[in-house]
Coordinates of C-alpha atoms and ligand atoms in Angstrom, one line a residue:
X1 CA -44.4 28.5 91.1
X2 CA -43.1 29.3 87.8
X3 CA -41.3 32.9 86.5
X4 CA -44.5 32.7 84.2
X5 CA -47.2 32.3 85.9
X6 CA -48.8 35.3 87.6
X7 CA -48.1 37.2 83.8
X8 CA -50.8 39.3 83.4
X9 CA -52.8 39.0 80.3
X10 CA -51.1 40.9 77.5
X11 CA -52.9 43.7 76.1
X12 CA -54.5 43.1 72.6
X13 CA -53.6 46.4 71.1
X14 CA -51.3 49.9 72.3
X15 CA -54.3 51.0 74.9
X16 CA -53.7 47.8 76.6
X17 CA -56.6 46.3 77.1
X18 CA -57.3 43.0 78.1
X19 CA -59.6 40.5 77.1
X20 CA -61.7 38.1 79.3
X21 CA -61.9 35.4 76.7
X22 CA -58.6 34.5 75.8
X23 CA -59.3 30.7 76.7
X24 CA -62.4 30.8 74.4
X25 CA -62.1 29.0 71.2
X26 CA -62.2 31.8 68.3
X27 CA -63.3 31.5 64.7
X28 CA -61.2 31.9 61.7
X29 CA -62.5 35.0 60.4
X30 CA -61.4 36.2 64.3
X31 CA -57.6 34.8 64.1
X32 CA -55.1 36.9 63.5
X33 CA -51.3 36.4 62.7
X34 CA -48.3 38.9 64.3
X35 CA -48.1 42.2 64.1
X36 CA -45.5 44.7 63.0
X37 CA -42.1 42.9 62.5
X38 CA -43.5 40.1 64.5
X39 CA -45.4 39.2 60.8
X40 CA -42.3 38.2 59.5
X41 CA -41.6 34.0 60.8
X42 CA -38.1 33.8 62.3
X43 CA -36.6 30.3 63.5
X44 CA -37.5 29.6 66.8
X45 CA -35.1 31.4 69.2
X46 CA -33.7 29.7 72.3
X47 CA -32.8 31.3 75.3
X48 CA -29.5 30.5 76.4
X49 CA -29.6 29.9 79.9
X50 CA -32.9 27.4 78.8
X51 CA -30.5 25.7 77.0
X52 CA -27.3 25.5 78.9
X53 CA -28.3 26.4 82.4
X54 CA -25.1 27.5 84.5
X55 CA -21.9 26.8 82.5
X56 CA -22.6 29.4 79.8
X57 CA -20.4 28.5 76.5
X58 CA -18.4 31.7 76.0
X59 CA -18.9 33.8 72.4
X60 CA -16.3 36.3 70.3
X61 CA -17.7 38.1 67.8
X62 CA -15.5 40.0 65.6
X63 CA -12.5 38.6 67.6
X64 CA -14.3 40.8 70.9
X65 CA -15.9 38.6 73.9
X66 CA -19.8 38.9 74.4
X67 CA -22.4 37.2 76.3
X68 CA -24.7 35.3 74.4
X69 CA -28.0 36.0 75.0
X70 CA -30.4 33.7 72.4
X71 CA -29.9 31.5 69.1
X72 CA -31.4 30.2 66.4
X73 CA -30.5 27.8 63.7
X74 CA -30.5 31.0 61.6
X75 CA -29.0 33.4 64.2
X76 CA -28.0 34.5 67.1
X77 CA -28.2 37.6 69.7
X78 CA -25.5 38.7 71.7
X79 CA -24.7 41.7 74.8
X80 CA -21.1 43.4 75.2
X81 CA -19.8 44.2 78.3
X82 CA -22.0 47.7 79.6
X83 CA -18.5 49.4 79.4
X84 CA -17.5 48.2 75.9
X85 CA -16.7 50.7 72.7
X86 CA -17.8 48.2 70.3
X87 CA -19.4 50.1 66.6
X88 CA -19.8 47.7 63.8
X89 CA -22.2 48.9 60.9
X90 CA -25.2 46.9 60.4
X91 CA -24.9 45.3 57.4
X92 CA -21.0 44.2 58.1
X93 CA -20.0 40.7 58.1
X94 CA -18.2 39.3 61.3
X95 CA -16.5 36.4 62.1
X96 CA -18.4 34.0 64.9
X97 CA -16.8 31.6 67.7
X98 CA -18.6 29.7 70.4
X99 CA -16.9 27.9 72.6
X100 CA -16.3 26.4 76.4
X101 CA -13.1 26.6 77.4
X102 CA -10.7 24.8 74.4
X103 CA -13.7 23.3 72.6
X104 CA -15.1 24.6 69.7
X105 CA -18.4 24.2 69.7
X106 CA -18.9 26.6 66.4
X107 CA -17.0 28.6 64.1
X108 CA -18.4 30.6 61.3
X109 CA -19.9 34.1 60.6
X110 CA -22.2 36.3 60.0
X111 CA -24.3 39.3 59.3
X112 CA -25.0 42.6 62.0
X113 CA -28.7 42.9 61.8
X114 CA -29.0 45.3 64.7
X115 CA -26.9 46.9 67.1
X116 CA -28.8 48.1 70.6
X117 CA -27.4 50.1 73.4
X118 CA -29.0 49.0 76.6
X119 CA -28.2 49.7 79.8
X120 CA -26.6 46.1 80.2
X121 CA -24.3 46.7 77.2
X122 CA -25.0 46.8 73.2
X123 CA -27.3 44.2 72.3
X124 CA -25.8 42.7 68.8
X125 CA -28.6 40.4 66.7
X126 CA -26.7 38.6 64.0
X127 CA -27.4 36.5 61.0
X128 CA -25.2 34.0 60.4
X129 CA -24.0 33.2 56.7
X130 CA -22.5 30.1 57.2
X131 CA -24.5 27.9 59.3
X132 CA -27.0 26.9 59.9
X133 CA -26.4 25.7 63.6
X134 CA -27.0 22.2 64.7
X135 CA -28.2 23.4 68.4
X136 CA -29.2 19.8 69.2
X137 CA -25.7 18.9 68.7
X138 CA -24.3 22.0 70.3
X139 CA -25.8 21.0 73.5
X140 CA -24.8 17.5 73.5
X141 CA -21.5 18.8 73.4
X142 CA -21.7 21.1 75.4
X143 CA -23.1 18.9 78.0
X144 CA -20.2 16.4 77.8
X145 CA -18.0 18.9 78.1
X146 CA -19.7 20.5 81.1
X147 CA -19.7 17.1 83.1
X148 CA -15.9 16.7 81.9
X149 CA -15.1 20.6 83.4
X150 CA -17.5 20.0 86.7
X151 CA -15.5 16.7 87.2
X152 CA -11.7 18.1 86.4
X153 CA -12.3 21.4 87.8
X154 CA -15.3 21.9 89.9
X155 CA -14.5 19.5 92.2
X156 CA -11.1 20.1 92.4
X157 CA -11.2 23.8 92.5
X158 CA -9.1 25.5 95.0
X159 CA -10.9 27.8 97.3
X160 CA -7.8 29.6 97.9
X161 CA -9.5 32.6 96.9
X162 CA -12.3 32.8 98.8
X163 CA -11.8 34.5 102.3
X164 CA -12.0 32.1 104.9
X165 CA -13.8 34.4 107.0
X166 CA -16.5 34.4 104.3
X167 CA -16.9 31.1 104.6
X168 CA -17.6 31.1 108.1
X169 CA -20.0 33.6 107.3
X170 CA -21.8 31.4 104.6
X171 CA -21.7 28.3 107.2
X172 CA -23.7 30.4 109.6
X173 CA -26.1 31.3 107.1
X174 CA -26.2 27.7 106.4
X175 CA -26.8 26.9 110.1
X176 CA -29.0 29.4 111.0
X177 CA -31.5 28.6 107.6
X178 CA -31.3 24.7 108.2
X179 CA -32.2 24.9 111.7
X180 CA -35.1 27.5 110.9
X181 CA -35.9 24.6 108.3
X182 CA -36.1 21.7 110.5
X183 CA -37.6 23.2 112.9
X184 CA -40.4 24.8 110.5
X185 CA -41.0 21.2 108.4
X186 CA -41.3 19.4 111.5
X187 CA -44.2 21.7 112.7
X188 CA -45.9 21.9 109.5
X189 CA -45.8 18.0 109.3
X190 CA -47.4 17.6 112.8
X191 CA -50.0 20.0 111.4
X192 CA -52.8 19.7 108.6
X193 CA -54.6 22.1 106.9
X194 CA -57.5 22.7 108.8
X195 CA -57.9 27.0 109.3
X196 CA -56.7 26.0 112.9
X197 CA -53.7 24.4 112.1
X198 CA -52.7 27.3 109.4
X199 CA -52.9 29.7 112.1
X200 CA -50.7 27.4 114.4
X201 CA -48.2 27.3 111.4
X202 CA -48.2 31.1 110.8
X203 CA -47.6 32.2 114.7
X204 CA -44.7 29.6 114.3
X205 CA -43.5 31.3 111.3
X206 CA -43.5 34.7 112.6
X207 CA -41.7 33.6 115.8
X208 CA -39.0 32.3 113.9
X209 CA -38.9 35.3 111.7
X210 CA -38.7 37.6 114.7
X211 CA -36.0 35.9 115.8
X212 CA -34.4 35.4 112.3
X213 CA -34.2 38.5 111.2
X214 CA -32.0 40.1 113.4
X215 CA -29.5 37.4 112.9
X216 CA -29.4 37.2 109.1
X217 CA -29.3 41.5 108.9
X218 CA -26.0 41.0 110.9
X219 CA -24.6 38.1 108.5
X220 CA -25.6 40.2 105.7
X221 CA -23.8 43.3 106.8
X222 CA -20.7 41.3 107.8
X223 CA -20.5 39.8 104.5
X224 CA -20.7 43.1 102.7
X225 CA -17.7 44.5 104.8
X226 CA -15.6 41.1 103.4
X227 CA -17.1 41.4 100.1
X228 CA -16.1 44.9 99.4
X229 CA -12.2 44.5 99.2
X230 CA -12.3 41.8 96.3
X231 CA -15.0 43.8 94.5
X232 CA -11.6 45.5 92.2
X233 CA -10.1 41.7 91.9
X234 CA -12.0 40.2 89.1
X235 CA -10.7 36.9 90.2
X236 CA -11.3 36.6 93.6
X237 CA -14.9 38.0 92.5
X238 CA -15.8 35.6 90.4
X239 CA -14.6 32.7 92.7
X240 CA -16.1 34.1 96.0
X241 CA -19.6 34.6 93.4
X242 CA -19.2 30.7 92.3
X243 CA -18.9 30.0 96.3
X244 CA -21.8 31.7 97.3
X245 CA -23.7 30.5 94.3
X246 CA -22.7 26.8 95.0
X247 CA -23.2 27.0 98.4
X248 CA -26.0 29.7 99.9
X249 CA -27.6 30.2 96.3
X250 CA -29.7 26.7 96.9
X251 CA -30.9 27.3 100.4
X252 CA -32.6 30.9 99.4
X253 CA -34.7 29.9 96.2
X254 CA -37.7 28.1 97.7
X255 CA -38.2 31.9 98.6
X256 CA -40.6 33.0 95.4
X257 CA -38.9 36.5 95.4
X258 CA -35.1 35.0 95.7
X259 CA -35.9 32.6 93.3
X260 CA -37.1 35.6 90.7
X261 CA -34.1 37.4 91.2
X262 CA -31.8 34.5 90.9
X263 CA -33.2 32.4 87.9
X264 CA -34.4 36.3 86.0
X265 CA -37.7 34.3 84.0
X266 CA -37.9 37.5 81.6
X267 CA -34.3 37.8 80.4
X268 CA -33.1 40.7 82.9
X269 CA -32.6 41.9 86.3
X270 CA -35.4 43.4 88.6
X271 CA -38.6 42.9 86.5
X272 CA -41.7 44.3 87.2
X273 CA -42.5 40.5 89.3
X274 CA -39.6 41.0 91.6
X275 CA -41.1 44.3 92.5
X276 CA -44.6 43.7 92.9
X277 CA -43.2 41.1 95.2
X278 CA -41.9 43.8 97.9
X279 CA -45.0 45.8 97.0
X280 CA -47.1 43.1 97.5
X281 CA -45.3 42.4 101.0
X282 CA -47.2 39.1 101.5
X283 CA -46.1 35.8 102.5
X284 CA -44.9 33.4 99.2
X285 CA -44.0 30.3 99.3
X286 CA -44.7 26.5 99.1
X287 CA -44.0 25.3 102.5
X288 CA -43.4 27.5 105.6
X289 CA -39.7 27.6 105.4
X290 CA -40.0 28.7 101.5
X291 CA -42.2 31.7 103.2
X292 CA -39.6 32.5 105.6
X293 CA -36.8 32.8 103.2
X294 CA -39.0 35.2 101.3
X295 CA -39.3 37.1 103.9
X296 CA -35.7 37.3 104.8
X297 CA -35.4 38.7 100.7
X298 CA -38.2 41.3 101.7
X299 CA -35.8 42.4 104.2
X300 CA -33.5 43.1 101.5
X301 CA -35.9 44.5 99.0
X302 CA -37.5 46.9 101.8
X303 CA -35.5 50.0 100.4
X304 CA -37.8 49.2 96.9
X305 CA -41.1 49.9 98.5
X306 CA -39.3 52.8 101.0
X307 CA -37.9 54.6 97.6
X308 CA -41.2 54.4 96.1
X309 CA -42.6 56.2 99.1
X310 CA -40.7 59.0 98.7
X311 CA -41.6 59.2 95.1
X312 CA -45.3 59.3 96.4
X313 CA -44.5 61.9 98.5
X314 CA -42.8 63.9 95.7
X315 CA -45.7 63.3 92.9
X316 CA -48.3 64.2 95.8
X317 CA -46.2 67.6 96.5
X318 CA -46.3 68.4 93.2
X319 CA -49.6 67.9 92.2
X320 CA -50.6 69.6 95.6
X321 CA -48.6 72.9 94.7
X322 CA -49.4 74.2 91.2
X323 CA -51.6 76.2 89.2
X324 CA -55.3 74.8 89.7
X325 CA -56.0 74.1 86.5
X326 CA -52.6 73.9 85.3
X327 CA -52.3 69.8 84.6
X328 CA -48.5 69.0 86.1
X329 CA -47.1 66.4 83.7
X330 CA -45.2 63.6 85.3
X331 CA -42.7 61.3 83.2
X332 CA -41.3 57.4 84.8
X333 CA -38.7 56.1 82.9
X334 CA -38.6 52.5 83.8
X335 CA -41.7 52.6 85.4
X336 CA -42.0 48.7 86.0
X337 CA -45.1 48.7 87.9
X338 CA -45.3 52.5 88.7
X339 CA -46.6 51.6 92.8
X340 CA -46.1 55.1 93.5
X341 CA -48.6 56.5 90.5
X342 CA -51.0 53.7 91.4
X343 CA -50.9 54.8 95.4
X344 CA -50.9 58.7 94.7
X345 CA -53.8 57.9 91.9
X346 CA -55.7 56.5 94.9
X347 CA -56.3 60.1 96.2
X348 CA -60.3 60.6 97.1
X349 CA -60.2 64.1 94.6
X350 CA -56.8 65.4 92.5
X351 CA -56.1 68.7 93.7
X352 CA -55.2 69.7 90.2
X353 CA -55.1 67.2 86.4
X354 CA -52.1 65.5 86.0
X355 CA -50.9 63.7 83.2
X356 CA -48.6 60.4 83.6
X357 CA -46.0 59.2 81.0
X358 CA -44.5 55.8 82.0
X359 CA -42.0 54.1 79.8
X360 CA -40.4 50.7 80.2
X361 CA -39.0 48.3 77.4
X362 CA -41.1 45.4 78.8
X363 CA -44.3 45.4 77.7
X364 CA -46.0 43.3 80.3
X365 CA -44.5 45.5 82.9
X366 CA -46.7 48.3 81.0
X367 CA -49.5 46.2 80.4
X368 CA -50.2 44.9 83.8
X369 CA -49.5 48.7 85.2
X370 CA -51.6 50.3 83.1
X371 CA -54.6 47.4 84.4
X372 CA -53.6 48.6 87.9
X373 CA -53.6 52.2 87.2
X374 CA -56.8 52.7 84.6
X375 CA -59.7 52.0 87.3
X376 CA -58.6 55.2 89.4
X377 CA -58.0 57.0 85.9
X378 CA -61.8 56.6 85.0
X379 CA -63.1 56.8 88.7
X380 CA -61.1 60.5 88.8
X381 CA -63.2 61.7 85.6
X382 CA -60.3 62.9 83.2
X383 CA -58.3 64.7 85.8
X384 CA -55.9 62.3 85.3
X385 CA -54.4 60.4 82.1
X386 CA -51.6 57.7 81.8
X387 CA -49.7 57.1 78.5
X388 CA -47.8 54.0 78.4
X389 CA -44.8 54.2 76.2
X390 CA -42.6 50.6 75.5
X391 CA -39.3 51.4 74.2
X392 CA -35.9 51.5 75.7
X393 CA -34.7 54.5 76.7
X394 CA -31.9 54.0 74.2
X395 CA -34.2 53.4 71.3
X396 CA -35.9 57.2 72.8
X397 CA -32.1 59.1 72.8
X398 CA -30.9 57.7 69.5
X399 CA -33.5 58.4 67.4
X400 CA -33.5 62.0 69.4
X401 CA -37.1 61.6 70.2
X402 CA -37.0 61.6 73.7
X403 CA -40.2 63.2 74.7
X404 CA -39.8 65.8 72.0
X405 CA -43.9 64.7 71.0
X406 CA -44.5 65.6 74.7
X407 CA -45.0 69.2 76.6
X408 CA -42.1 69.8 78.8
X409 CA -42.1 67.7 82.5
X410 CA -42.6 69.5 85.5
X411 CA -41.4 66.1 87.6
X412 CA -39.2 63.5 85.4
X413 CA -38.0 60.1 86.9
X414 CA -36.2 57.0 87.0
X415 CA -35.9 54.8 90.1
X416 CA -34.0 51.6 90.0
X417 CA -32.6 51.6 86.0
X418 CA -30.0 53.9 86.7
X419 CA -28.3 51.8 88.3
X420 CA -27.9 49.7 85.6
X421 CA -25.8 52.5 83.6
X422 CA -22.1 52.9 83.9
X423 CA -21.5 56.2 85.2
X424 CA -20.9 58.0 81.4
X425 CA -24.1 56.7 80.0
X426 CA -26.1 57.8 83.4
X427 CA -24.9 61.0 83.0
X428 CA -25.8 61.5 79.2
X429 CA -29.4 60.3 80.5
X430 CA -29.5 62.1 83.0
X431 CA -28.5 65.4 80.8
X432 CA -31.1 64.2 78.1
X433 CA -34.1 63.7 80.8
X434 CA -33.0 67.4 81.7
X435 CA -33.6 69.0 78.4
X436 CA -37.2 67.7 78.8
X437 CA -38.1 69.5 82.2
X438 CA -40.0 72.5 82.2
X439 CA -38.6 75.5 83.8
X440 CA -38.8 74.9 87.3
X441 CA -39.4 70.9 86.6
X442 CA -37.7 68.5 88.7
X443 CA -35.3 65.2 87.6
X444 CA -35.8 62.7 90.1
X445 CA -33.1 59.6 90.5
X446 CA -33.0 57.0 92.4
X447 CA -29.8 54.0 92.5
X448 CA -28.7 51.8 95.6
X449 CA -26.1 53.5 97.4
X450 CA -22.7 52.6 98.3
X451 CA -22.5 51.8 102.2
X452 CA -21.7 48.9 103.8
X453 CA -25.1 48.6 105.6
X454 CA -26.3 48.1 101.5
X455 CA -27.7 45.5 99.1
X456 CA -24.8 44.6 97.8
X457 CA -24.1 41.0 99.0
X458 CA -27.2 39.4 98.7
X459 CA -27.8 40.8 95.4
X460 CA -24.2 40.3 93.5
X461 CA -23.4 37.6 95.2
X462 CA -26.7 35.4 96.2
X463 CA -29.2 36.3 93.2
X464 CA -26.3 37.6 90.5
X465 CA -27.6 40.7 90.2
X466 CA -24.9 43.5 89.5
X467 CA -25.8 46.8 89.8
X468 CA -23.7 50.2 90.0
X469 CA -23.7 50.9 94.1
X470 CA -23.4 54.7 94.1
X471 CA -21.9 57.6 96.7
X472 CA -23.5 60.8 97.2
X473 CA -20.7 62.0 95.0
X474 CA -21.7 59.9 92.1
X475 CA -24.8 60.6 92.3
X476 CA -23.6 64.5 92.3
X477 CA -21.7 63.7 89.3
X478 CA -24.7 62.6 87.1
X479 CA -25.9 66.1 87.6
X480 CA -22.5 68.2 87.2
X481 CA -22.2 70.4 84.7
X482 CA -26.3 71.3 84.2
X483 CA -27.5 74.2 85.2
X484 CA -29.6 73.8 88.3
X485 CA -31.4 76.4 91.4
X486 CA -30.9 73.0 93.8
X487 CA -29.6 69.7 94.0
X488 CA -29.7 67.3 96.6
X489 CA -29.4 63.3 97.7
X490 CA -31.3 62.2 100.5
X491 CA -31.1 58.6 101.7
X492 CA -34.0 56.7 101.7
X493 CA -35.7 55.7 105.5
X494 CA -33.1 52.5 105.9
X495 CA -30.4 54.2 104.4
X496 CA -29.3 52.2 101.5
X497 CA -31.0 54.2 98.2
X498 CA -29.7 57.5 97.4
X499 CA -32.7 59.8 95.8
X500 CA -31.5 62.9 93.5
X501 CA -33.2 65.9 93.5
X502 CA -32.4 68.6 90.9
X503 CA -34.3 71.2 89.7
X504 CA -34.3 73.2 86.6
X505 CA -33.7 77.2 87.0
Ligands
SAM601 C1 -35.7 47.4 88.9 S1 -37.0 47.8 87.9 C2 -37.6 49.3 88.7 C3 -39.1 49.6 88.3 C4 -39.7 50.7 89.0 N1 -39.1 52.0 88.7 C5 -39.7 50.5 90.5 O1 -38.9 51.1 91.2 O2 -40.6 49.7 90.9 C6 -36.2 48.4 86.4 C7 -37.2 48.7 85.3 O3 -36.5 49.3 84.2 C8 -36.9 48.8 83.0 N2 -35.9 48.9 82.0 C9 -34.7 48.3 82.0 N3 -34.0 48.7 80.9 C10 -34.7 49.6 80.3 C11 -34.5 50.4 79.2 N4 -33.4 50.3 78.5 N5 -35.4 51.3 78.8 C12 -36.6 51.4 79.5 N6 -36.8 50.7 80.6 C13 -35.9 49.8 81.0 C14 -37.2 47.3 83.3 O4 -38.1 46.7 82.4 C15 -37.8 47.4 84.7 O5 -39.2 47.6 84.6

């Protein structure tokens, strides 16, 4: 499977609607070019891991390191670091460098066109004034280069620090998968595809996961406890992350859901695939061992579908207790697929109206949701309404319009984005969401906790996925300060989401 290829078809206009005839040839009269800035032809942008794949070249602009995110022969666009104090005015001219290692592979400058706070650090898009960029000839470069590094260094890097112990940890992994993998392609070839034969295969498969499971939750916890010394040594991190990629990395992505969160098809962590995978909960994969990795990233991703259960729980509380005709007015930042609006929206008869908001910067997150959502919408006869905003919840703050078109919140949340924030910007969203609640309304977070029984390994480490792991305390902290008549965390049913409850005097 591809990252692409279970897209839903993109809304035409901002109500999201689809069309069935998107394959149908259309007439002149009926084409149509972009819309809003989209009318205006830029050069075609690349996507930097498309072009480079693993060895990323490394970017300073204005003399300050960046991670280069896509370019153009005309232009580039670049992230800072999510902790970084960087402020140049659009407009300003800066000077450009791209390189790997000692090798120049450009040198100029350019313009600031746009500077974007996001929770993975400002996003800089840049013009460049002396250019334009031979990209062809970039990547030769950088490809000879690459080879020359892999040779020199990659094969003759030390693994001094990486933790013994963690290896042995990563050769059982290793063992227990490629048994698991021999023992499930040898089956699977012995059988066909009769409907006979596919049961056969699937009672083998969930033997082997019953007996799997246990073992790899044990591997996984033992490589969190060795993980989380080196986690303040930027060195040993980055070595024990290229270990683990080099090493387990390959063994997990014939899993649909690892290889999503590894290979990130949309540009960013966590999209709304990944999650509709765990809500999904179904077996994916080629062959039967690619099902039973999947499986074994389920495992992982179990506290996704567990935290949106509790969110069910909260919406159907709050809907349940209210002022009958009162509608109660629910807000999702980073809504992603919103699972727990489309479950609770699944109710035979709404005990009272109630009026959804859900926000997300991806638009084919909101496009597919709003599909999933609108059948119940029209079934409950206008007791219930979904508005579908796409922005960024940065784009919201700075222009100071968060929510201010919309009646105050009685329940306001954001589950899994949070975690994304460094713990000064959570707290100035977390203070912003509050000045939208009604009195009485409720903010509603939920982050991956701290604790050693947690998702840290296989997400940092297997799928590069960094997130902020937080402790009761930290979640505490986003709230400190506002005034509140309760706050409280409550762990999720396995233990490794913290939810934040605080409510508005
Ligand atoms: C890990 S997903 C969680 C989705 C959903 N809350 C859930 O639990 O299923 C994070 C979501 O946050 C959205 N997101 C990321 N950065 C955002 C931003 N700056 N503003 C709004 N949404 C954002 C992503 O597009 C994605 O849908």
């Amino acid at each position: 499977m591809t990252g692409r290829d279970n897209r839903p078809p993109v809304g035409g206009d901002n109500k999201m609607t689809t069309t069935s005839s998107a394959s149908a040839v259309r007439a002149y009269e009926h084409l149509s070019g972009g819309e809003g800035r989209r009318i205006y032809y830029r050069a075609e942008r690349y996507k930097v891991r498309d072009l480079f794949r693993k060895i990323l070249p490394e970017i300073e602009v204005d003399k300050a390191p960046f991670t280069l995110h896509d370019l153009s022969m005309s232009g580039i666009a670049v992230f800072g670091d999510r902790d970084m104090e960087w402020n140049a005015d659009v407009g300003t001219c800066v000077p450009v460098d791209l390189k790997l290692g000692d090798t120049s592979l450009f040198s100029g400058s350019g313009k600031v066109c746009r500077v974007e706070p996001t929770p993975f650090g400002p996003k800089v898009g840049i013009q460049l004034t002396t250019g334009p960029l031979d990209i062809a000839q970039i990547v030769t470069r950088h490809n000879e280069i690459s080879l020359q590094r892999e040779l020199d260094v990659g094969l003759t890097e030390t693994l001094d620090l990486v933790d013994p112990e963690y290896r042995v940890v990563c050769a059982d992994v290793i063992h227990l998968l490629r048994q698991c993998r021999v023992t499930l392609t040898k089956f699977e070839g012995t059988n066909g595809s009769s409907g006979d034969d596919r049961e056969r295969i699937a009672e083998a498969l969930a033997q082997c996961e019953e007996r799997v499971i246990p073992r790899w939750r044990d591997l996984w916890h033992r490589a969190n406890e060795l993980v989380a010394p080196i986690m303040e040594d930027p060195e040993a991190l980055a070595a024990t992350k290229r270990f683990t990629e080099a090493v387990l990395t390959p063994e997990f992505v014939s899993g649909p859901i690892w290889w999503r969160s590894y290979e990130k098809p949309l540009g960013y962590p966590g999209d709304f695939g990944v999650m509709n995978y765990v809500y999904g909960w179904r077996h994916e994969g080629k062959s039967a061992y690619g099902k039973l990795v999947h499986r074994l990233g389920l495992e992982v991703a179990e506290c996704i579908a567990t935290r949106m259960v509790m969110m069910q729980h909260t919406i159907a509380d709050l809907v349940s207790n209210g002022p009958a005709e009162e509608p109660a007015r629910i807000t999702n930042l980073g809504c992603g697929p919103a699972q727990e609006a489309v479950n609770y929206l699944q109710v035979g008869q709404l005990p009272r109206p109630v009026e959804f908001t859900l926000i997300d910067q991806d638009r084919d997150a909101l496009s597919s949701t709003y599909e999933n959502l609108y059948p119940d919408v029209i079934r409950l006869g206008g007791r219930a309404s979904v508005q579908c905003i796409h922005a960024s919840f940065a784009q919201l703050m700075k222009a100071g319009l968060l929510l201010t078109d919309f009646k105050p919140q009685d329940l306001i949340y954001s589950v899994g984005m949070i975690d994304y924030l460094a713990p000064r910007r959570a707290k100035a969203l977390a203070a912003g969401l509050y000045e939208q609640l009604a009195p009485g309304g409720m903010l509603v977070i939920g982050n991956m906790r701290d604790t050693l029984k947690g998702n840290l390994w296989p997400m940092e480490f297997i799928c590069d996925w960094s997130l902020y792991y937080r402790s009761e305390q930290e979640m505490l902290d986003m709230v400190d300060g506002l005034p509140l008549t309760s706050v409280e965390v409550k762990p999720d049913p396995t233990g490794r989401v913290y939810m934040l409850y605080a409510r508005k005097p």
